[in-house]
Amino acid sequence: MASRSSAQRPNGATQGKICQFKLVLLGESAVGKSSLVLRFVKGQFHEYQESTIGAAFLTQTVCLDDTTVKFEIWDTAGQERYHSLAPMYYRGAQAAIVVYDITNQDTFGRAKNWVKELQKQASPSIVIALAGNKADLASKRMVDLEEAQAYADEHGLLFMETSAKTAMNVNDIFLAIAQKLPKTDQAASGSDAAKGRRLVEGADSAQRGPSSCCK
Ligand code: GTP
Ligand code: MG
């Protein structure tokens, strides 16, 4: 659930509301889920990013006009042996980014299966974005932009091609999600993520990234 509160400045002036959302990344191993999160949260890219074990938890905030949106991000492991853990991460999530690699058609098929699973089993109001990652590798492209766009339109998904390497569309996809999420009044505190974190084996300890705005 989104939780909302008003941030008070020391002089008592109200800074605007703060909304908190749980977001999960899903997709086949090596499509670049962790790299997208690393780019978004820390502005970094690692050529030799290690495969995720279990899941990792990070946070990042973005600002929209008078609203600060705080994302609690669950970066899941794409290896098949972790598939059964996925519902633990997408349950209660308000947003999901399903990632595929534009140079690998199989990963697009896998992404479609994730979308199907989310639309069947996750919250009915979940905002789903499809990310065609590794857009910098255009010469090795195996998935048409138009085909992916048509699929996304048909299924009501946000869609962008991204590159964690060059940072293309990385902030933009999170921002588009933030804009689409309903900023409703919800019970404050007690985020699902904090509860979920205790359930996760092999998760990184929570890392606090620098806020990209609202300093
Ligand atoms: P799992 O944790 O196993 O599920 O994989 P993942 O989806 O988190 O992939 P990860 O971020 O570990 O990236 C896999 C490999 O792809 C790494 O070597 C990254 O450096 C590389 N990579 C990720 N994103 C990009 C990108 O946008 N462009 C290019 N060229 N390489 C990328
Ligand atoms: Mg990973």
mmCIF file of C-alpha atoms and ligand atoms in Angstrom:
data_model
loop_
_atom_site.group_PDB
_atom_site.id
_atom_site.type_symbol
_atom_site.label_atom_id
_atom_site.label_comp_id
_atom_site.label_asym_id
_atom_site.label_seq_id
_atom_site.Cartn_x
_atom_site.Cartn_y
_atom_site.Cartn_z
ATOM 1 C CA MET A 1 0.000 0.000 0.000
ATOM 2 C CA ALA A 2 1.198 3.496 -0.657
ATOM 3 C CA SER A 3 1.767 5.416 2.503
ATOM 4 C CA ARG A 4 1.529 9.166 2.513
ATOM 5 C CA SER A 5 2.633 11.814 4.898
ATOM 6 C CA SER A 6 3.444 15.493 4.823
ATOM 7 C CA ALA A 7 7.061 16.497 5.224
ATOM 8 C CA GLN A 8 7.486 19.418 7.604
ATOM 9 C CA ARG A 9 10.307 21.887 7.193
ATOM 10 C CA PRO A 10 11.885 23.215 10.424
ATOM 11 C CA ASN A 11 9.943 26.452 10.011
ATOM 12 C CA GLY A 12 6.697 24.497 9.934
ATOM 13 C CA ALA A 13 6.006 24.960 6.231
ATOM 14 C CA THR A 14 4.677 21.887 4.458
ATOM 15 C CA GLN A 15 6.979 20.504 1.774
ATOM 16 C CA GLY A 16 4.386 18.357 0.037
ATOM 17 C CA LYS A 17 3.342 14.769 0.402
ATOM 18 C CA ILE A 18 5.603 11.739 0.486
ATOM 19 C CA CYS A 19 4.352 8.547 -1.142
ATOM 20 C CA GLN A 20 6.051 5.209 -0.704
ATOM 21 C CA PHE A 21 5.692 2.373 -3.181
ATOM 22 C CA LYS A 22 6.975 -1.174 -3.417
ATOM 23 C CA LEU A 23 8.436 -1.919 -6.857
ATOM 24 C CA VAL A 24 9.700 -5.293 -8.056
ATOM 25 C CA LEU A 25 11.993 -6.110 -10.996
ATOM 26 C CA LEU A 26 11.418 -9.388 -12.796
ATOM 27 C CA GLY A 27 12.954 -10.990 -15.851
ATOM 28 C CA GLU A 28 15.348 -13.658 -16.998
ATOM 29 C CA SER A 29 18.854 -13.846 -15.617
ATOM 30 C CA ALA A 30 21.407 -11.471 -17.183
ATOM 31 C CA VAL A 31 18.883 -9.140 -18.833
ATOM 32 C CA GLY A 32 20.186 -6.314 -16.643
ATOM 33 C CA LYS A 33 17.750 -5.938 -13.744
ATOM 34 C CA SER A 34 20.454 -5.256 -11.163
ATOM 35 C CA SER A 35 22.270 -3.002 -13.599
ATOM 36 C CA LEU A 36 19.142 -0.883 -14.123
ATOM 37 C CA VAL A 37 18.704 -0.544 -10.363
ATOM 38 C CA LEU A 38 22.386 0.256 -9.856
ATOM 39 C CA ARG A 39 22.152 2.937 -12.542
ATOM 40 C CA PHE A 40 18.968 4.413 -11.071
ATOM 41 C CA VAL A 41 20.054 4.345 -7.416
ATOM 42 C CA LYS A 42 23.799 5.005 -7.630
ATOM 43 C CA GLY A 43 24.394 6.247 -11.176
ATOM 44 C CA GLN A 44 26.853 3.406 -11.779
ATOM 45 C CA PHE A 45 27.310 0.555 -14.250
ATOM 46 C CA HIS A 46 29.471 -2.554 -13.831
ATOM 47 C CA GLU A 47 30.523 -4.550 -16.912
ATOM 48 C CA TYR A 48 30.869 -7.607 -14.670
ATOM 49 C CA GLN A 49 27.746 -7.340 -12.548
ATOM 50 C CA GLU A 50 27.333 -10.426 -10.350
ATOM 51 C CA SER A 51 24.218 -12.536 -10.728
ATOM 52 C CA THR A 52 21.774 -11.844 -7.913
ATOM 53 C CA ILE A 53 21.210 -14.448 -5.220
ATOM 54 C CA GLY A 54 17.676 -14.435 -3.769
ATOM 55 C CA ALA A 55 16.937 -10.730 -4.099
ATOM 56 C CA ALA A 56 18.383 -7.341 -3.257
ATOM 57 C CA PHE A 57 16.619 -4.401 -1.648
ATOM 58 C CA LEU A 58 17.390 -0.760 -2.404
ATOM 59 C CA THR A 59 15.529 2.512 -2.168
ATOM 60 C CA GLN A 60 15.457 5.668 -4.234
ATOM 61 C CA THR A 61 13.255 8.737 -4.296
ATOM 62 C CA VAL A 62 12.058 10.879 -7.151
ATOM 63 C CA CYS A 63 10.220 14.174 -7.032
ATOM 64 C CA LEU A 64 7.103 15.069 -8.951
ATOM 65 C CA ASP A 65 5.888 18.627 -8.471
ATOM 66 C CA ASP A 66 4.680 18.627 -4.843
ATOM 67 C CA THR A 67 5.065 14.876 -4.280
ATOM 68 C CA THR A 68 8.126 12.898 -3.246
ATOM 69 C CA VAL A 69 7.862 9.313 -4.416
ATOM 70 C CA LYS A 70 9.983 6.845 -2.517
ATOM 71 C CA PHE A 71 10.547 3.537 -4.278
ATOM 72 C CA GLU A 72 11.285 0.466 -2.200
ATOM 73 C CA ILE A 73 12.901 -1.687 -4.850
ATOM 74 C CA TRP A 74 13.112 -5.463 -4.835
ATOM 75 C CA ASP A 75 15.616 -6.627 -7.434
ATOM 76 C CA THR A 76 14.859 -10.324 -7.864
ATOM 77 C CA ALA A 77 17.150 -13.101 -9.061
ATOM 78 C CA GLY A 78 16.344 -14.243 -12.588
ATOM 79 C CA GLN A 79 17.834 -17.711 -12.395
ATOM 80 C CA GLU A 80 15.134 -20.358 -12.757
ATOM 81 C CA ARG A 81 15.862 -21.922 -9.371
ATOM 82 C CA TYR A 82 14.632 -18.715 -7.685
ATOM 83 C CA HIS A 83 11.339 -18.548 -9.592
ATOM 84 C CA SER A 84 9.300 -19.916 -6.705
ATOM 85 C CA LEU A 85 10.425 -16.990 -4.514
ATOM 86 C CA ALA A 86 9.031 -14.382 -6.899
ATOM 87 C CA PRO A 87 5.486 -14.163 -5.445
ATOM 88 C CA MET A 88 7.009 -13.115 -2.139
ATOM 89 C CA TYR A 89 8.401 -10.036 -3.878
ATOM 90 C CA TYR A 90 5.553 -9.078 -6.199
ATOM 91 C CA ARG A 91 2.857 -9.670 -3.571
ATOM 92 C CA GLY A 92 1.747 -6.251 -2.356
ATOM 93 C CA ALA A 93 3.872 -4.472 -4.959
ATOM 94 C CA GLN A 94 2.307 -1.372 -6.507
ATOM 95 C CA ALA A 95 4.684 -1.431 -9.469
ATOM 96 C CA ALA A 96 6.787 -3.864 -11.472
ATOM 97 C CA ILE A 97 9.419 -3.530 -14.158
ATOM 98 C CA VAL A 98 9.593 -6.607 -16.353
ATOM 99 C CA VAL A 99 12.927 -6.606 -18.134
ATOM 100 C CA TYR A 100 14.101 -8.348 -21.300
ATOM 101 C CA ASP A 101 17.273 -8.056 -23.355
ATOM 102 C CA ILE A 102 16.714 -6.693 -26.881
ATOM 103 C CA THR A 103 19.499 -8.970 -28.163
ATOM 104 C CA ASN A 104 17.812 -12.157 -26.935
ATOM 105 C CA GLN A 105 14.359 -13.200 -28.181
ATOM 106 C CA ASP A 106 13.967 -15.858 -25.463
ATOM 107 C CA THR A 107 14.124 -13.206 -22.780
ATOM 108 C CA PHE A 108 11.217 -11.376 -24.455
ATOM 109 C CA GLY A 109 9.168 -14.589 -24.290
ATOM 110 C CA ARG A 110 10.096 -14.937 -20.630
ATOM 111 C CA ALA A 111 9.062 -11.331 -20.011
ATOM 112 C CA LYS A 112 5.637 -12.055 -21.503
ATOM 113 C CA ASN A 113 5.255 -14.955 -19.058
ATOM 114 C CA TRP A 114 6.084 -12.634 -16.163
ATOM 115 C CA VAL A 115 3.482 -10.145 -17.361
ATOM 116 C CA LYS A 116 0.918 -12.961 -17.551
ATOM 117 C CA GLU A 117 1.789 -14.117 -14.035
ATOM 118 C CA LEU A 118 1.611 -10.584 -12.634
ATOM 119 C CA GLN A 119 -1.720 -9.870 -14.306
ATOM 120 C CA LYS A 120 -3.112 -13.088 -12.851
ATOM 121 C CA GLN A 121 -1.554 -13.110 -9.385
ATOM 122 C CA ALA A 122 -0.311 -9.686 -8.355
ATOM 123 C CA SER A 123 -2.437 -6.772 -7.170
ATOM 124 C CA PRO A 124 -5.046 -5.907 -9.834
ATOM 125 C CA SER A 125 -3.963 -2.266 -9.697
ATOM 126 C CA ILE A 126 -0.239 -2.970 -10.162
ATOM 127 C CA VAL A 127 1.486 -0.618 -12.626
ATOM 128 C CA ILE A 128 3.623 -2.719 -14.962
ATOM 129 C CA ALA A 129 6.420 -1.350 -17.121
ATOM 130 C CA LEU A 130 8.219 -3.377 -19.771
ATOM 131 C CA ALA A 131 11.892 -2.515 -20.268
ATOM 132 C CA GLY A 132 13.767 -3.641 -23.371
ATOM 133 C CA ASN A 133 17.259 -3.325 -21.926
ATOM 134 C CA LYS A 134 20.717 -3.259 -23.599
ATOM 135 C CA ALA A 135 19.449 -0.811 -26.205
ATOM 136 C CA ASP A 136 23.089 0.229 -26.698
ATOM 137 C CA LEU A 137 23.650 -3.135 -28.441
ATOM 138 C CA ALA A 138 21.495 -2.147 -31.425
ATOM 139 C CA SER A 139 23.645 -4.062 -33.929
ATOM 140 C CA LYS A 140 22.763 -7.320 -32.105
ATOM 141 C CA ARG A 141 19.045 -6.565 -31.858
ATOM 142 C CA MET A 142 16.740 -9.609 -32.020
ATOM 143 C CA VAL A 143 13.511 -8.060 -30.669
ATOM 144 C CA ASP A 144 11.779 -5.395 -32.776
ATOM 145 C CA LEU A 145 10.917 -2.167 -31.047
ATOM 146 C CA GLU A 146 7.562 -2.081 -32.836
ATOM 147 C CA GLU A 147 6.687 -5.639 -31.818
ATOM 148 C CA ALA A 148 7.430 -4.906 -28.158
ATOM 149 C CA GLN A 149 5.535 -1.596 -28.285
ATOM 150 C CA ALA A 150 2.498 -3.321 -29.808
ATOM 151 C CA TYR A 151 2.613 -6.029 -27.133
ATOM 152 C CA ALA A 152 2.877 -3.396 -24.381
ATOM 153 C CA ASP A 153 -0.023 -1.373 -25.807
ATOM 154 C CA GLU A 154 -2.172 -4.475 -26.069
ATOM 155 C CA HIS A 155 -1.510 -5.375 -22.429
ATOM 156 C CA GLY A 156 -1.696 -1.882 -20.946
ATOM 157 C CA LEU A 157 1.985 -1.663 -20.022
ATOM 158 C CA LEU A 158 4.339 1.268 -19.943
ATOM 159 C CA PHE A 159 7.163 0.535 -22.358
ATOM 160 C CA MET A 160 10.650 1.860 -22.975
ATOM 161 C CA GLU A 161 13.871 0.556 -24.374
ATOM 162 C CA THR A 162 16.618 1.235 -21.855
ATOM 163 C CA SER A 163 20.343 0.945 -21.428
ATOM 164 C CA ALA A 164 21.817 0.561 -17.984
ATOM 165 C CA LYS A 165 25.187 1.040 -19.669
ATOM 166 C CA THR A 166 24.527 4.440 -21.240
ATOM 167 C CA ALA A 167 21.725 5.396 -18.777
ATOM 168 C CA MET A 168 19.275 5.808 -21.676
ATOM 169 C CA ASN A 169 15.689 5.965 -20.372
ATOM 170 C CA VAL A 170 16.627 4.569 -16.955
ATOM 171 C CA ASN A 171 15.451 7.510 -14.836
ATOM 172 C CA ASP A 172 12.644 8.024 -17.341
ATOM 173 C CA ILE A 173 11.082 4.616 -16.835
ATOM 174 C CA PHE A 174 11.035 5.013 -13.050
ATOM 175 C CA LEU A 175 9.666 8.534 -13.455
ATOM 176 C CA ALA A 176 6.911 7.337 -15.807
ATOM 177 C CA ILE A 177 5.930 4.729 -13.226
ATOM 178 C CA ALA A 178 5.949 7.338 -10.449
ATOM 179 C CA GLN A 179 3.668 9.524 -12.543
ATOM 180 C CA LYS A 180 1.245 6.688 -13.203
ATOM 181 C CA LEU A 181 0.974 5.518 -9.589
ATOM 182 C CA PRO A 182 -2.056 6.833 -7.705
ATOM 183 C CA LYS A 183 -0.986 9.186 -4.892
ATOM 184 C CA THR A 184 -3.798 8.172 -2.580
ATOM 185 C CA ASP A 185 -4.037 8.552 1.200
ATOM 186 C CA GLN A 186 -3.040 5.296 2.810
ATOM 187 C CA ALA A 187 -2.067 4.161 6.250
ATOM 188 C CA ALA A 188 1.347 5.575 7.082
ATOM 189 C CA SER A 189 4.408 3.569 8.158
ATOM 190 C CA GLY A 190 4.895 -0.207 8.370
ATOM 191 C CA SER A 191 5.940 -0.736 4.759
ATOM 192 C CA ASP A 192 5.581 -4.144 3.198
ATOM 193 C CA ALA A 193 9.232 -4.020 2.257
ATOM 194 C CA ALA A 194 10.393 -3.804 5.843
ATOM 195 C CA LYS A 195 8.320 -6.862 6.644
ATOM 196 C CA GLY A 196 9.433 -8.685 3.515
ATOM 197 C CA ARG A 197 13.092 -8.011 4.142
ATOM 198 C CA ARG A 198 13.071 -10.364 7.111
ATOM 199 C CA LEU A 199 11.783 -13.174 4.921
ATOM 200 C CA VAL A 200 14.508 -12.994 2.346
ATOM 201 C CA GLU A 201 17.407 -15.337 2.295
ATOM 202 C CA GLY A 202 20.545 -14.000 0.761
ATOM 203 C CA ALA A 203 19.246 -10.460 0.363
ATOM 204 C CA ASP A 204 21.693 -7.619 0.468
ATOM 205 C CA SER A 205 21.350 -5.456 3.481
ATOM 206 C CA ALA A 206 19.183 -2.450 2.756
ATOM 207 C CA GLN A 207 21.181 0.170 0.939
ATOM 208 C CA ARG A 208 20.224 3.809 1.028
ATOM 209 C CA GLY A 209 21.082 5.517 -2.193
ATOM 210 C CA PRO A 210 21.333 9.240 -2.599
ATOM 211 C CA SER A 211 18.077 10.889 -3.432
ATOM 212 C CA SER A 212 18.055 12.141 -7.006
ATOM 213 C CA CYS A 213 16.201 15.235 -5.894
ATOM 214 C CA CYS A 214 14.482 16.834 -2.908
ATOM 215 C CA LYS A 215 17.734 17.610 -1.135
HETATM 216 P P1 GTP B 1 20.338 -11.918 -12.492
HETATM 217 O O1 GTP B 1 20.738 -11.222 -11.223
HETATM 218 O O2 GTP B 1 21.110 -13.187 -12.722
HETATM 219 O O3 GTP B 1 18.871 -12.137 -12.580
HETATM 220 O O4 GTP B 1 20.753 -10.951 -13.728
HETATM 221 P P2 GTP B 1 20.342 -9.422 -13.962
HETATM 222 O O5 GTP B 1 19.105 -9.369 -14.767
HETATM 223 O O6 GTP B 1 20.344 -8.697 -12.674
HETATM 224 O O7 GTP B 1 21.513 -8.895 -14.907
HETATM 225 P P3 GTP B 1 22.769 -8.016 -14.500
HETATM 226 O O8 GTP B 1 22.356 -6.640 -14.112
HETATM 227 O O9 GTP B 1 23.580 -8.787 -13.528
HETATM 228 O O10 GTP B 1 23.523 -7.882 -15.908
HETATM 229 C C1 GTP B 1 24.004 -8.997 -16.620
HETATM 230 C C2 GTP B 1 25.130 -8.563 -17.555
HETATM 231 O O11 GTP B 1 24.629 -7.683 -18.550
HETATM 232 C C3 GTP B 1 26.252 -7.804 -16.830
HETATM 233 O O12 GTP B 1 27.485 -8.213 -17.367
HETATM 234 C C4 GTP B 1 25.992 -6.350 -17.174
HETATM 235 O O13 GTP B 1 27.166 -5.592 -17.224
HETATM 236 C C5 GTP B 1 25.351 -6.472 -18.563
HETATM 237 N N1 GTP B 1 24.401 -5.379 -18.836
HETATM 238 C C6 GTP B 1 23.377 -4.993 -18.055
HETATM 239 N N2 GTP B 1 22.700 -3.975 -18.605
HETATM 240 C C7 GTP B 1 23.337 -3.702 -19.769
HETATM 241 C C8 GTP B 1 23.101 -2.730 -20.799
HETATM 242 O O14 GTP B 1 22.181 -1.905 -20.779
HETATM 243 N N3 GTP B 1 23.953 -2.786 -21.875
HETATM 244 C C9 GTP B 1 24.977 -3.680 -21.949
HETATM 245 N N4 GTP B 1 25.755 -3.628 -23.046
HETATM 246 N N5 GTP B 1 25.215 -4.588 -20.995
HETATM 247 C C10 GTP B 1 24.398 -4.600 -19.925
HETATM 248 MG MG MG B 2 20.631 -9.299 -10.723
#
